[in-house]
Amino acid sequence: MKLVKAYIRPILLEDVYKALRAEGHCCITVFRGEGAGQYTDPNHAHGSLEFPALHSKVVKVEIAAVDKNIEPIIDIIQQTASTGSRGDGIIFVIPIENMTRIRDGKQGAEVIE
């Protein structure tokens, strides 16, 4: 099991979500955020009271999946979220040691399959 974390442009979230759903990847978590990476788009940069430096708005998408689904998920996100411009985002994949469903205590890959 692995956790995919993808930081993408907010405007592309709906497209990424629809593409994932169309391929049977149903369960995602989304967070709004601000970031300053190697590249900040000057046309979409902004400052805020909490973060006074120029930042880009981002959306973080998290998906827990079994190993066989990781590459297809990465491919879908990369293809759908790419504009071909700097600042499109980044995808991380992190191992998951275990997971437990709170409702019934089930553990492991059974929770997400």
mmCIF file of N, CA, C and O in Angstrom:
data_model
loop_
_atom_site.group_PDB
_atom_site.id
_atom_site.type_symbol
_atom_site.label_atom_id
_atom_site.label_comp_id
_atom_site.label_asym_id
_atom_site.label_seq_id
_atom_site.Cartn_x
_atom_site.Cartn_y
_atom_site.Cartn_z
ATOM 1 N N MET A 1 0.849 -1.176 0.000
ATOM 2 C CA MET A 1 0.000 0.000 0.000
ATOM 3 C C MET A 1 0.894 1.237 0.000
ATOM 4 O O MET A 1 1.958 1.235 0.592
ATOM 5 N N LYS A 2 0.388 2.253 -0.676
ATOM 6 C CA LYS A 2 1.150 3.497 -0.759
ATOM 7 C C LYS A 2 0.182 4.681 -0.691
ATOM 8 O O LYS A 2 -1.014 4.546 -0.938
ATOM 9 N N LEU A 3 0.748 5.835 -0.355
ATOM 10 C CA LEU A 3 -0.002 7.082 -0.339
ATOM 11 C C LEU A 3 0.556 7.974 -1.431
ATOM 12 O O LEU A 3 1.749 8.274 -1.454
ATOM 13 N N VAL A 4 -0.303 8.375 -2.364
ATOM 14 C CA VAL A 4 0.076 9.310 -3.421
ATOM 15 C C VAL A 4 -0.330 10.696 -2.954
ATOM 16 O O VAL A 4 -1.487 10.923 -2.577
ATOM 17 N N LYS A 5 0.625 11.621 -2.966
ATOM 18 C CA LYS A 5 0.355 13.028 -2.665
ATOM 19 C C LYS A 5 0.723 13.820 -3.904
ATOM 20 O O LYS A 5 1.861 13.782 -4.360
ATOM 21 N N ALA A 6 -0.250 14.517 -4.450
ATOM 22 C CA ALA A 6 -0.012 15.303 -5.655
ATOM 23 C C ALA A 6 -0.375 16.757 -5.378
ATOM 24 O O ALA A 6 -1.474 17.042 -4.891
ATOM 25 N N TYR A 7 0.554 17.649 -5.672
ATOM 26 C CA TYR A 7 0.322 19.085 -5.551
ATOM 27 C C TYR A 7 0.076 19.601 -6.964
ATOM 28 O O TYR A 7 0.973 19.541 -7.807
ATOM 29 N N ILE A 8 -1.139 20.094 -7.212
ATOM 30 C CA ILE A 8 -1.531 20.497 -8.563
ATOM 31 C C ILE A 8 -2.152 21.888 -8.556
ATOM 32 O O ILE A 8 -2.469 22.436 -7.496
ATOM 33 N N ARG A 9 -2.362 22.410 -9.758
ATOM 34 C CA ARG A 9 -3.048 23.706 -9.892
ATOM 35 C C ARG A 9 -4.525 23.523 -9.518
ATOM 36 O O ARG A 9 -5.168 22.575 -9.990
ATOM 37 N N PRO A 10 -5.076 24.424 -8.703
ATOM 38 C CA PRO A 10 -6.480 24.285 -8.282
ATOM 39 C C PRO A 10 -7.463 24.198 -9.443
ATOM 40 O O PRO A 10 -8.442 23.467 -9.380
ATOM 41 N N ILE A 11 -7.200 24.909 -10.512
ATOM 42 C CA ILE A 11 -8.124 24.933 -11.646
ATOM 43 C C ILE A 11 -8.248 23.553 -12.308
ATOM 44 O O ILE A 11 -9.223 23.273 -13.000
ATOM 45 N N LEU A 12 -7.284 22.666 -12.085
ATOM 46 C CA LEU A 12 -7.295 21.350 -12.720
ATOM 47 C C LEU A 12 -7.828 20.245 -11.810
ATOM 48 O O LEU A 12 -7.912 19.086 -12.229
ATOM 49 N N LEU A 13 -8.210 20.590 -10.600
ATOM 50 C CA LEU A 13 -8.678 19.576 -9.659
ATOM 51 C C LEU A 13 -9.876 18.793 -10.187
ATOM 52 O O LEU A 13 -9.896 17.565 -10.135
ATOM 53 N N GLU A 14 -10.870 19.479 -10.704
ATOM 54 C CA GLU A 14 -12.064 18.784 -11.178
ATOM 55 C C GLU A 14 -11.729 17.813 -12.315
ATOM 56 O O GLU A 14 -12.223 16.686 -12.342
ATOM 57 N N ASP A 15 -10.861 18.219 -13.214
ATOM 58 C CA ASP A 15 -10.458 17.341 -14.316
ATOM 59 C C ASP A 15 -9.730 16.101 -13.796
ATOM 60 O O ASP A 15 -9.975 14.986 -14.260
ATOM 61 N N VAL A 16 -8.828 16.306 -12.845
ATOM 62 C CA VAL A 16 -8.084 15.183 -12.265
ATOM 63 C C VAL A 16 -9.042 14.243 -11.551
ATOM 64 O O VAL A 16 -8.989 13.021 -11.735
ATOM 65 N N TYR A 17 -9.953 14.808 -10.772
ATOM 66 C CA TYR A 17 -10.922 13.981 -10.038
ATOM 67 C C TYR A 17 -11.777 13.149 -10.998
ATOM 68 O O TYR A 17 -11.950 11.946 -10.810
ATOM 69 N N LYS A 18 -12.287 13.782 -12.046
ATOM 70 C CA LYS A 18 -13.127 13.068 -13.021
ATOM 71 C C LYS A 18 -12.339 11.963 -13.723
ATOM 72 O O LYS A 18 -12.860 10.871 -13.952
ATOM 73 N N ALA A 19 -11.086 12.234 -14.072
ATOM 74 C CA ALA A 19 -10.260 11.230 -14.744
ATOM 75 C C ALA A 19 -9.977 10.046 -13.819
ATOM 76 O O ALA A 19 -10.016 8.890 -14.253
ATOM 77 N N LEU A 20 -9.705 10.322 -12.548
ATOM 78 C CA LEU A 20 -9.479 9.237 -11.586
ATOM 79 C C LEU A 20 -10.735 8.397 -11.416
ATOM 80 O O LEU A 20 -10.681 7.164 -11.436
ATOM 81 N N ARG A 21 -11.877 9.059 -11.246
ATOM 82 C CA ARG A 21 -13.156 8.342 -11.088
ATOM 83 C C ARG A 21 -13.475 7.485 -12.305
ATOM 84 O O ARG A 21 -13.959 6.368 -12.182
ATOM 85 N N ALA A 22 -13.208 8.005 -13.480
ATOM 86 C CA ALA A 22 -13.504 7.279 -14.714
ATOM 87 C C ALA A 22 -12.714 5.976 -14.813
ATOM 88 O O ALA A 22 -13.161 5.019 -15.445
ATOM 89 N N GLU A 23 -11.573 5.933 -14.154
ATOM 90 C CA GLU A 23 -10.735 4.730 -14.170
ATOM 91 C C GLU A 23 -10.903 3.888 -12.903
ATOM 92 O O GLU A 23 -10.121 2.974 -12.658
ATOM 93 N N GLY A 24 -11.900 4.232 -12.082
ATOM 94 C CA GLY A 24 -12.218 3.409 -10.918
ATOM 95 C C GLY A 24 -11.479 3.751 -9.640
ATOM 96 O O GLY A 24 -11.534 3.002 -8.670
ATOM 97 N N HIS A 25 -10.796 4.888 -9.607
ATOM 98 C CA HIS A 25 -10.098 5.323 -8.393
ATOM 99 C C HIS A 25 -11.003 6.340 -7.690
ATOM 100 O O HIS A 25 -11.032 7.504 -8.036
ATOM 101 N N CYS A 26 -11.738 5.850 -6.707
ATOM 102 C CA CYS A 26 -12.867 6.625 -6.189
ATOM 103 C C CYS A 26 -12.553 7.538 -5.014
ATOM 104 O O CYS A 26 -13.254 8.505 -4.802
ATOM 105 N N CYS A 27 -11.567 7.203 -4.244
ATOM 106 C CA CYS A 27 -11.474 7.833 -2.928
ATOM 107 C C CYS A 27 -10.257 8.735 -2.825
ATOM 108 O O CYS A 27 -9.122 8.249 -2.854
ATOM 109 N N ILE A 28 -10.505 10.038 -2.716
ATOM 110 C CA ILE A 28 -9.416 10.994 -2.586
ATOM 111 C C ILE A 28 -9.724 11.961 -1.451
ATOM 112 O O ILE A 28 -10.875 12.132 -1.060
ATOM 113 N N THR A 29 -8.671 12.584 -0.956
ATOM 114 C CA THR A 29 -8.792 13.671 0.005
ATOM 115 C C THR A 29 -8.106 14.873 -0.609
ATOM 116 O O THR A 29 -7.050 14.745 -1.234
ATOM 117 N N VAL A 30 -8.692 16.054 -0.434
ATOM 118 C CA VAL A 30 -8.175 17.268 -1.059
ATOM 119 C C VAL A 30 -7.960 18.338 0.006
ATOM 120 O O VAL A 30 -8.796 18.520 0.891
ATOM 121 N N PHE A 31 -6.832 19.031 -0.102
ATOM 122 C CA PHE A 31 -6.501 20.139 0.789
ATOM 123 C C PHE A 31 -6.133 21.350 -0.055
ATOM 124 O O PHE A 31 -5.440 21.211 -1.062
ATOM 125 N N ARG A 32 -6.547 22.538 0.367
ATOM 126 C CA ARG A 32 -6.110 23.775 -0.279
ATOM 127 C C ARG A 32 -4.848 24.250 0.422
ATOM 128 O O ARG A 32 -4.691 24.067 1.616
ATOM 129 N N GLY A 33 -3.987 24.893 -0.324
ATOM 130 C CA GLY A 33 -2.772 25.405 0.297
ATOM 131 C C GLY A 33 -2.102 26.453 -0.558
ATOM 132 O O GLY A 33 -2.605 26.860 -1.609
ATOM 133 N N GLU A 34 -0.978 26.904 -0.060
ATOM 134 C CA GLU A 34 -0.125 27.837 -0.764
ATOM 135 C C GLU A 34 1.276 27.255 -0.745
ATOM 136 O O GLU A 34 1.669 26.617 0.213
ATOM 137 N N GLY A 35 2.002 27.478 -1.807
ATOM 138 C CA GLY A 35 3.350 26.943 -1.857
ATOM 139 C C GLY A 35 4.302 27.875 -2.557
ATOM 140 O O GLY A 35 3.897 28.753 -3.308
ATOM 141 N N ALA A 36 5.556 27.674 -2.292
ATOM 142 C CA ALA A 36 6.619 28.392 -2.978
ATOM 143 C C ALA A 36 7.689 27.369 -3.290
ATOM 144 O O ALA A 36 8.435 26.967 -2.421
ATOM 145 N N GLY A 37 7.673 26.881 -4.512
ATOM 146 C CA GLY A 37 8.643 25.888 -4.925
ATOM 147 C C GLY A 37 9.756 26.529 -5.724
ATOM 148 O O GLY A 37 10.055 27.721 -5.571
ATOM 149 N N GLN A 38 10.339 25.743 -6.621
ATOM 150 C CA GLN A 38 11.396 26.272 -7.462
ATOM 151 C C GLN A 38 10.848 27.325 -8.411
ATOM 152 O O GLN A 38 11.566 28.178 -8.893
ATOM 153 N N TYR A 39 9.555 27.239 -8.678
ATOM 154 C CA TYR A 39 8.960 28.179 -9.616
ATOM 155 C C TYR A 39 7.632 28.676 -9.071
ATOM 156 O O TYR A 39 6.813 27.896 -8.611
ATOM 157 N N THR A 40 7.424 29.956 -9.090
ATOM 158 C CA THR A 40 6.146 30.553 -8.743
ATOM 159 C C THR A 40 5.660 31.330 -9.954
ATOM 160 O O THR A 40 6.396 32.157 -10.490
ATOM 161 N N ASP A 41 4.470 31.042 -10.397
ATOM 162 C CA ASP A 41 3.904 31.695 -11.573
ATOM 163 C C ASP A 41 3.613 33.159 -11.241
ATOM 164 O O ASP A 41 2.737 33.449 -10.439
ATOM 165 N N PRO A 42 4.330 34.102 -11.837
ATOM 166 C CA PRO A 42 4.121 35.515 -11.497
ATOM 167 C C PRO A 42 2.726 36.018 -11.844
ATOM 168 O O PRO A 42 2.249 36.971 -11.259
ATOM 169 N N ASN A 43 2.049 35.359 -12.776
ATOM 170 C CA ASN A 43 0.697 35.779 -13.142
ATOM 171 C C ASN A 43 -0.344 35.305 -12.129
ATOM 172 O O ASN A 43 -1.463 35.799 -12.120
ATOM 173 N N HIS A 44 0.015 34.326 -11.308
ATOM 174 C CA HIS A 44 -0.918 33.789 -10.332
ATOM 175 C C HIS A 44 -0.349 33.824 -8.920
ATOM 176 O O HIS A 44 -0.869 33.179 -8.021
ATOM 177 N N ALA A 45 0.715 34.560 -8.711
ATOM 178 C CA ALA A 45 1.325 34.662 -7.386
ATOM 179 C C ALA A 45 0.534 35.663 -6.551
ATOM 180 O O ALA A 45 -0.085 36.583 -7.063
ATOM 181 N N HIS A 46 0.551 35.456 -5.264
ATOM 182 C CA HIS A 46 -0.156 36.358 -4.367
ATOM 183 C C HIS A 46 0.491 36.298 -3.004
ATOM 184 O O HIS A 46 1.167 35.346 -2.661
ATOM 185 N N GLY A 47 0.290 37.311 -2.248
ATOM 186 C CA GLY A 47 0.717 37.305 -0.858
ATOM 187 C C GLY A 47 -0.506 37.209 0.023
ATOM 188 O O GLY A 47 -1.626 37.458 -0.409
ATOM 189 N N SER A 48 -0.322 36.804 1.254
ATOM 190 C CA SER A 48 -1.444 36.778 2.188
ATOM 191 C C SER A 48 -0.925 37.230 3.544
ATOM 192 O O SER A 48 0.277 37.342 3.761
ATOM 193 N N LEU A 49 -1.834 37.486 4.464
ATOM 194 C CA LEU A 49 -1.414 37.916 5.792
ATOM 195 C C LEU A 49 -0.616 36.836 6.510
ATOM 196 O O LEU A 49 0.322 37.117 7.228
ATOM 197 N N GLU A 50 -0.996 35.577 6.305
ATOM 198 C CA GLU A 50 -0.279 34.482 6.953
ATOM 199 C C GLU A 50 1.042 34.183 6.257
ATOM 200 O O GLU A 50 2.002 33.778 6.893
ATOM 201 N N PHE A 51 1.074 34.365 4.944
ATOM 202 C CA PHE A 51 2.261 34.048 4.153
ATOM 203 C C PHE A 51 2.613 35.250 3.300
ATOM 204 O O PHE A 51 2.154 35.369 2.158
ATOM 205 N N PRO A 52 3.427 36.184 3.827
ATOM 206 C CA PRO A 52 3.649 37.449 3.126
ATOM 207 C C PRO A 52 4.473 37.351 1.847
ATOM 208 O O PRO A 52 4.400 38.229 1.014
ATOM 209 N N ALA A 53 5.270 36.291 1.675
ATOM 210 C CA ALA A 53 6.042 36.158 0.437
ATOM 211 C C ALA A 53 5.106 35.757 -0.696
ATOM 212 O O ALA A 53 3.985 35.314 -0.462
ATOM 213 N N LEU A 54 5.545 35.901 -1.914
ATOM 214 C CA LEU A 54 4.739 35.475 -3.048
ATOM 215 C C LEU A 54 4.606 33.965 -3.042
ATOM 216 O O LEU A 54 5.585 33.247 -2.877
ATOM 217 N N HIS A 55 3.411 33.492 -3.221
ATOM 218 C CA HIS A 55 3.128 32.062 -3.225
ATOM 219 C C HIS A 55 2.192 31.738 -4.377
ATOM 220 O O HIS A 55 1.506 32.603 -4.897
ATOM 221 N N SER A 56 2.146 30.484 -4.710
ATOM 222 C CA SER A 56 1.174 30.003 -5.683
ATOM 223 C C SER A 56 0.119 29.205 -4.939
ATOM 224 O O SER A 56 0.435 28.459 -4.010
ATOM 225 N N LYS A 57 -1.116 29.357 -5.347
ATOM 226 C CA LYS A 57 -2.174 28.526 -4.773
ATOM 227 C C LYS A 57 -2.007 27.115 -5.314
ATOM 228 O O LYS A 57 -1.688 26.937 -6.499
ATOM 229 N N VAL A 58 -2.187 26.134 -4.444
ATOM 230 C CA VAL A 58 -2.085 24.734 -4.840
ATOM 231 C C VAL A 58 -3.212 23.944 -4.195
ATOM 232 O O VAL A 58 -3.842 24.392 -3.236
ATOM 233 N N VAL A 59 -3.447 22.781 -4.742
ATOM 234 C CA VAL A 59 -4.348 21.809 -4.144
ATOM 235 C C VAL A 59 -3.525 20.541 -3.951
ATOM 236 O O VAL A 59 -2.810 20.120 -4.860
ATOM 237 N N LYS A 60 -3.612 19.970 -2.743
ATOM 238 C CA LYS A 60 -2.956 18.697 -2.494
ATOM 239 C C LYS A 60 -4.015 17.607 -2.535
ATOM 240 O O LYS A 60 -5.014 17.675 -1.835
ATOM 241 N N VAL A 61 -3.788 16.641 -3.398
ATOM 242 C CA VAL A 61 -4.677 15.492 -3.536
ATOM 243 C C VAL A 61 -3.960 14.304 -2.909
ATOM 244 O O VAL A 61 -2.797 14.048 -3.224
ATOM 245 N N GLU A 62 -4.634 13.594 -2.002
ATOM 246 C CA GLU A 62 -4.064 12.393 -1.400
ATOM 247 C C GLU A 62 -4.923 11.193 -1.749
ATOM 248 O O GLU A 62 -6.156 11.258 -1.660
ATOM 249 N N ILE A 63 -4.260 10.103 -2.133
ATOM 250 C CA ILE A 63 -4.953 8.873 -2.485
ATOM 251 C C ILE A 63 -4.168 7.704 -1.902
ATOM 252 O O ILE A 63 -2.993 7.515 -2.219
ATOM 253 N N ALA A 64 -4.815 6.920 -1.052
ATOM 254 C CA ALA A 64 -4.220 5.675 -0.560
ATOM 255 C C ALA A 64 -4.648 4.573 -1.517
ATOM 256 O O ALA A 64 -5.825 4.472 -1.881
ATOM 257 N N ALA A 65 -3.688 3.745 -1.936
ATOM 258 C CA ALA A 65 -4.006 2.711 -2.918
ATOM 259 C C ALA A 65 -3.092 1.502 -2.740
ATOM 260 O O ALA A 65 -2.000 1.615 -2.175
ATOM 261 N N VAL A 66 -3.547 0.375 -3.257
ATOM 262 C CA VAL A 66 -2.705 -0.821 -3.276
ATOM 263 C C VAL A 66 -1.653 -0.632 -4.370
ATOM 264 O O VAL A 66 -1.846 0.139 -5.322
ATOM 265 N N ASP A 67 -0.552 -1.342 -4.229
ATOM 266 C CA ASP A 67 0.606 -1.138 -5.101
ATOM 267 C C ASP A 67 0.275 -1.220 -6.589
ATOM 268 O O ASP A 67 0.788 -0.428 -7.382
ATOM 269 N N LYS A 68 -0.576 -2.150 -6.998
ATOM 270 C CA LYS A 68 -0.860 -2.323 -8.427
ATOM 271 C C LYS A 68 -1.559 -1.110 -9.046
ATOM 272 O O LYS A 68 -1.530 -0.931 -10.259
ATOM 273 N N ASN A 69 -2.183 -0.265 -8.225
ATOM 274 C CA ASN A 69 -2.896 0.914 -8.739
ATOM 275 C C ASN A 69 -2.054 2.194 -8.747
ATOM 276 O O ASN A 69 -2.507 3.215 -9.276
ATOM 277 N N ILE A 70 -0.863 2.139 -8.179
ATOM 278 C CA ILE A 70 -0.072 3.360 -8.030
ATOM 279 C C ILE A 70 0.340 3.958 -9.371
ATOM 280 O O ILE A 70 0.126 5.146 -9.619
ATOM 281 N N GLU A 71 0.928 3.172 -10.256
ATOM 282 C CA GLU A 71 1.377 3.711 -11.547
ATOM 283 C C GLU A 71 0.214 4.270 -12.370
ATOM 284 O O GLU A 71 0.346 5.365 -12.932
ATOM 285 N N PRO A 72 -0.927 3.559 -12.467
ATOM 286 C CA PRO A 72 -2.055 4.159 -13.202
ATOM 287 C C PRO A 72 -2.526 5.485 -12.587
ATOM 288 O O PRO A 72 -2.866 6.423 -13.318
ATOM 289 N N ILE A 73 -2.543 5.581 -11.269
ATOM 290 C CA ILE A 73 -2.951 6.830 -10.602
ATOM 291 C C ILE A 73 -1.979 7.948 -10.936
ATOM 292 O O ILE A 73 -2.386 9.061 -11.291
ATOM 293 N N ILE A 74 -0.685 7.652 -10.856
ATOM 294 C CA ILE A 74 0.329 8.660 -11.191
ATOM 295 C C ILE A 74 0.171 9.107 -12.640
ATOM 296 O O ILE A 74 0.213 10.308 -12.933
ATOM 297 N N ASP A 75 -0.015 8.164 -13.547
ATOM 298 C CA ASP A 75 -0.176 8.501 -14.967
ATOM 299 C C ASP A 75 -1.378 9.410 -15.201
ATOM 300 O O ASP A 75 -1.295 10.395 -15.947
ATOM 301 N N ILE A 76 -2.506 9.080 -14.564
ATOM 302 C CA ILE A 76 -3.717 9.887 -14.722
ATOM 303 C C ILE A 76 -3.486 11.308 -14.224
ATOM 304 O O ILE A 76 -3.827 12.284 -14.901
ATOM 305 N N ILE A 77 -2.894 11.433 -13.032
ATOM 306 C CA ILE A 77 -2.658 12.772 -12.466
ATOM 307 C C ILE A 77 -1.683 13.550 -13.343
ATOM 308 O O ILE A 77 -1.930 14.710 -13.687
ATOM 309 N N GLN A 78 -0.586 12.914 -13.730
ATOM 310 C CA GLN A 78 0.436 13.601 -14.521
ATOM 311 C C GLN A 78 -0.132 14.074 -15.850
ATOM 312 O O GLN A 78 0.065 15.222 -16.243
ATOM 313 N N GLN A 79 -0.854 13.221 -16.537
ATOM 314 C CA GLN A 79 -1.390 13.589 -17.847
ATOM 315 C C GLN A 79 -2.486 14.639 -17.733
ATOM 316 O O GLN A 79 -2.557 15.566 -18.551
ATOM 317 N N THR A 80 -3.335 14.531 -16.730
ATOM 318 C CA THR A 80 -4.478 15.434 -16.607
ATOM 319 C C THR A 80 -4.088 16.786 -16.026
ATOM 320 O O THR A 80 -4.658 17.813 -16.398
ATOM 321 N N ALA A 81 -3.097 16.814 -15.131
ATOM 322 C CA ALA A 81 -2.722 18.059 -14.458
ATOM 323 C C ALA A 81 -1.613 18.824 -15.172
ATOM 324 O O ALA A 81 -1.254 19.918 -14.761
ATOM 325 N N SER A 82 -1.095 18.264 -16.244
ATOM 326 C CA SER A 82 0.006 18.918 -16.948
ATOM 327 C C SER A 82 -0.500 19.957 -17.937
ATOM 328 O O SER A 82 -1.335 19.667 -18.789
ATOM 329 N N THR A 83 0.036 21.167 -17.808
ATOM 330 C CA THR A 83 -0.225 22.207 -18.798
ATOM 331 C C THR A 83 0.996 22.388 -19.691
ATOM 332 O O THR A 83 0.953 23.138 -20.655
ATOM 333 N N GLY A 84 2.083 21.730 -19.299
ATOM 334 C CA GLY A 84 3.337 21.890 -20.014
ATOM 335 C C GLY A 84 4.134 23.091 -19.552
ATOM 336 O O GLY A 84 5.175 23.410 -20.115
ATOM 337 N N SER A 85 3.655 23.753 -18.505
ATOM 338 C CA SER A 85 4.326 24.949 -17.997
ATOM 339 C C SER A 85 4.979 24.661 -16.651
ATOM 340 O O SER A 85 4.544 23.771 -15.910
ATOM 341 N N ARG A 86 5.993 25.449 -16.341
ATOM 342 C CA ARG A 86 6.618 25.337 -15.021
ATOM 343 C C ARG A 86 5.570 25.654 -13.966
ATOM 344 O O ARG A 86 4.679 26.471 -14.183
ATOM 345 N N GLY A 87 5.660 24.979 -12.835
ATOM 346 C CA GLY A 87 4.710 25.220 -11.758
ATOM 347 C C GLY A 87 3.489 24.323 -11.808
ATOM 348 O O GLY A 87 2.531 24.534 -11.072
ATOM 349 N N ASP A 88 3.505 23.308 -12.680
ATOM 350 C CA ASP A 88 2.363 22.384 -12.769
ATOM 351 C C ASP A 88 2.200 21.548 -11.507
ATOM 352 O O ASP A 88 1.111 21.079 -11.229
ATOM 353 N N GLY A 89 3.267 21.342 -10.751
ATOM 354 C CA GLY A 89 3.148 20.594 -9.510
ATOM 355 C C GLY A 89 4.104 19.426 -9.441
ATOM 356 O O GLY A 89 5.028 19.294 -10.240
ATOM 357 N N ILE A 90 3.836 18.557 -8.464
ATOM 358 C CA ILE A 90 4.710 17.426 -8.206
ATOM 359 C C ILE A 90 3.902 16.312 -7.561
ATOM 360 O O ILE A 90 2.886 16.573 -6.912
ATOM 361 N N ILE A 91 4.350 15.085 -7.748
ATOM 362 C CA ILE A 91 3.679 13.914 -7.169
ATOM 363 C C ILE A 91 4.684 13.170 -6.308
ATOM 364 O O ILE A 91 5.807 12.897 -6.745
ATOM 365 N N PHE A 92 4.277 12.824 -5.088
ATOM 366 C CA PHE A 92 5.084 12.018 -4.182
ATOM 367 C C PHE A 92 4.374 10.693 -3.947
ATOM 368 O O PHE A 92 3.143 10.647 -3.911
ATOM 369 N N VAL A 93 5.135 9.634 -3.732
ATOM 370 C CA VAL A 93 4.577 8.339 -3.359
ATOM 371 C C VAL A 93 5.285 7.888 -2.086
ATOM 372 O O VAL A 93 6.518 7.834 -2.044
ATOM 373 N N ILE A 94 4.489 7.574 -1.070
ATOM 374 C CA ILE A 94 5.011 7.243 0.247
ATOM 375 C C ILE A 94 4.467 5.885 0.680
ATOM 376 O O ILE A 94 3.254 5.646 0.560
ATOM 377 N N PRO A 95 5.323 4.996 1.198
ATOM 378 C CA PRO A 95 4.820 3.700 1.673
ATOM 379 C C PRO A 95 3.886 3.858 2.874
ATOM 380 O O PRO A 95 4.070 4.742 3.703
ATOM 381 N N ILE A 96 2.887 3.005 2.938
ATOM 382 C CA ILE A 96 1.980 2.948 4.088
ATOM 383 C C ILE A 96 2.254 1.634 4.811
ATOM 384 O O ILE A 96 2.155 0.564 4.210
ATOM 385 N N GLU A 97 2.583 1.719 6.083
ATOM 386 C CA GLU A 97 2.846 0.503 6.857
ATOM 387 C C GLU A 97 1.563 -0.257 7.164
ATOM 388 O O GLU A 97 1.523 -1.480 7.100
ATOM 389 N N ASN A 98 0.531 0.464 7.527
ATOM 390 C CA ASN A 98 -0.743 -0.164 7.859
ATOM 391 C C ASN A 98 -1.826 0.906 7.814
ATOM 392 O O ASN A 98 -1.543 2.097 7.878
ATOM 393 N N MET A 99 -3.064 0.466 7.711
ATOM 394 C CA MET A 99 -4.190 1.386 7.851
ATOM 395 C C MET A 99 -5.306 0.650 8.580
ATOM 396 O O MET A 99 -5.440 -0.567 8.464
ATOM 397 N N THR A 100 -6.066 1.407 9.344
ATOM 398 C CA THR A 100 -7.178 0.849 10.113
ATOM 399 C C THR A 100 -8.406 1.694 9.854
ATOM 400 O O THR A 100 -8.372 2.919 10.007
ATOM 401 N N ARG A 101 -9.496 1.047 9.453
ATOM 402 C CA ARG A 101 -10.757 1.767 9.263
ATOM 403 C C ARG A 101 -11.373 1.991 10.634
ATOM 404 O O ARG A 101 -11.571 1.057 11.410
ATOM 405 N N ILE A 102 -11.677 3.210 10.950
ATOM 406 C CA ILE A 102 -12.188 3.581 12.273
ATOM 407 C C ILE A 102 -13.528 2.921 12.556
ATOM 408 O O ILE A 102 -13.771 2.432 13.656
ATOM 409 N N ARG A 103 -14.397 2.878 11.566
ATOM 410 C CA ARG A 103 -15.749 2.351 11.772
ATOM 411 C C ARG A 103 -15.775 0.936 12.335
ATOM 412 O O ARG A 103 -16.505 0.642 13.278
ATOM 413 N N ASP A 104 -14.961 0.032 11.754
ATOM 414 C CA ASP A 104 -15.067 -1.374 12.154
ATOM 415 C C ASP A 104 -13.742 -2.025 12.553
ATOM 416 O O ASP A 104 -13.708 -3.204 12.860
ATOM 417 N N GLY A 105 -12.658 -1.266 12.535
ATOM 418 C CA GLY A 105 -11.380 -1.798 12.963
ATOM 419 C C GLY A 105 -10.654 -2.648 11.928
ATOM 420 O O GLY A 105 -9.590 -3.190 12.202
ATOM 421 N N LYS A 106 -11.225 -2.793 10.719
ATOM 422 C CA LYS A 106 -10.552 -3.555 9.659
ATOM 423 C C LYS A 106 -9.207 -2.937 9.361
ATOM 424 O O LYS A 106 -9.054 -1.733 9.405
ATOM 425 N N GLN A 107 -8.233 -3.798 9.021
ATOM 426 C CA GLN A 107 -6.882 -3.308 8.771
ATOM 427 C C GLN A 107 -6.333 -3.783 7.447
ATOM 428 O O GLN A 107 -6.801 -4.773 6.881
ATOM 429 N N GLY A 108 -5.327 -3.072 6.969
ATOM 430 C CA GLY A 108 -4.606 -3.460 5.773
ATOM 431 C C GLY A 108 -5.295 -3.040 4.493
ATOM 432 O O GLY A 108 -6.195 -2.201 4.467
ATOM 433 N N ALA A 109 -4.866 -3.689 3.388
ATOM 434 C CA ALA A 109 -5.345 -3.315 2.052
ATOM 435 C C ALA A 109 -6.854 -3.504 1.911
ATOM 436 O O ALA A 109 -7.487 -2.849 1.086
ATOM 437 N N GLU A 110 -7.432 -4.367 2.707
ATOM 438 C CA GLU A 110 -8.888 -4.608 2.672
ATOM 439 C C GLU A 110 -9.681 -3.312 2.884
ATOM 440 O O GLU A 110 -10.790 -3.156 2.393
ATOM 441 N N VAL A 111 -9.091 -2.367 3.600
ATOM 442 C CA VAL A 111 -9.748 -1.101 3.894
ATOM 443 C C VAL A 111 -10.016 -0.299 2.619
ATOM 444 O O VAL A 111 -11.039 0.378 2.507
ATOM 445 N N ILE A 112 -9.132 -0.391 1.639
ATOM 446 C CA ILE A 112 -9.262 0.444 0.442
ATOM 447 C C ILE A 112 -9.610 -0.336 -0.814
ATOM 448 O O ILE A 112 -9.722 0.240 -1.891
ATOM 449 N N GLU A 113 -9.796 -1.622 -0.717
ATOM 450 C CA GLU A 113 -10.154 -2.409 -1.909
ATOM 451 C C GLU A 113 -11.646 -2.613 -1.988
ATOM 452 O O GLU A 113 -12.372 -2.550 -1.083
#
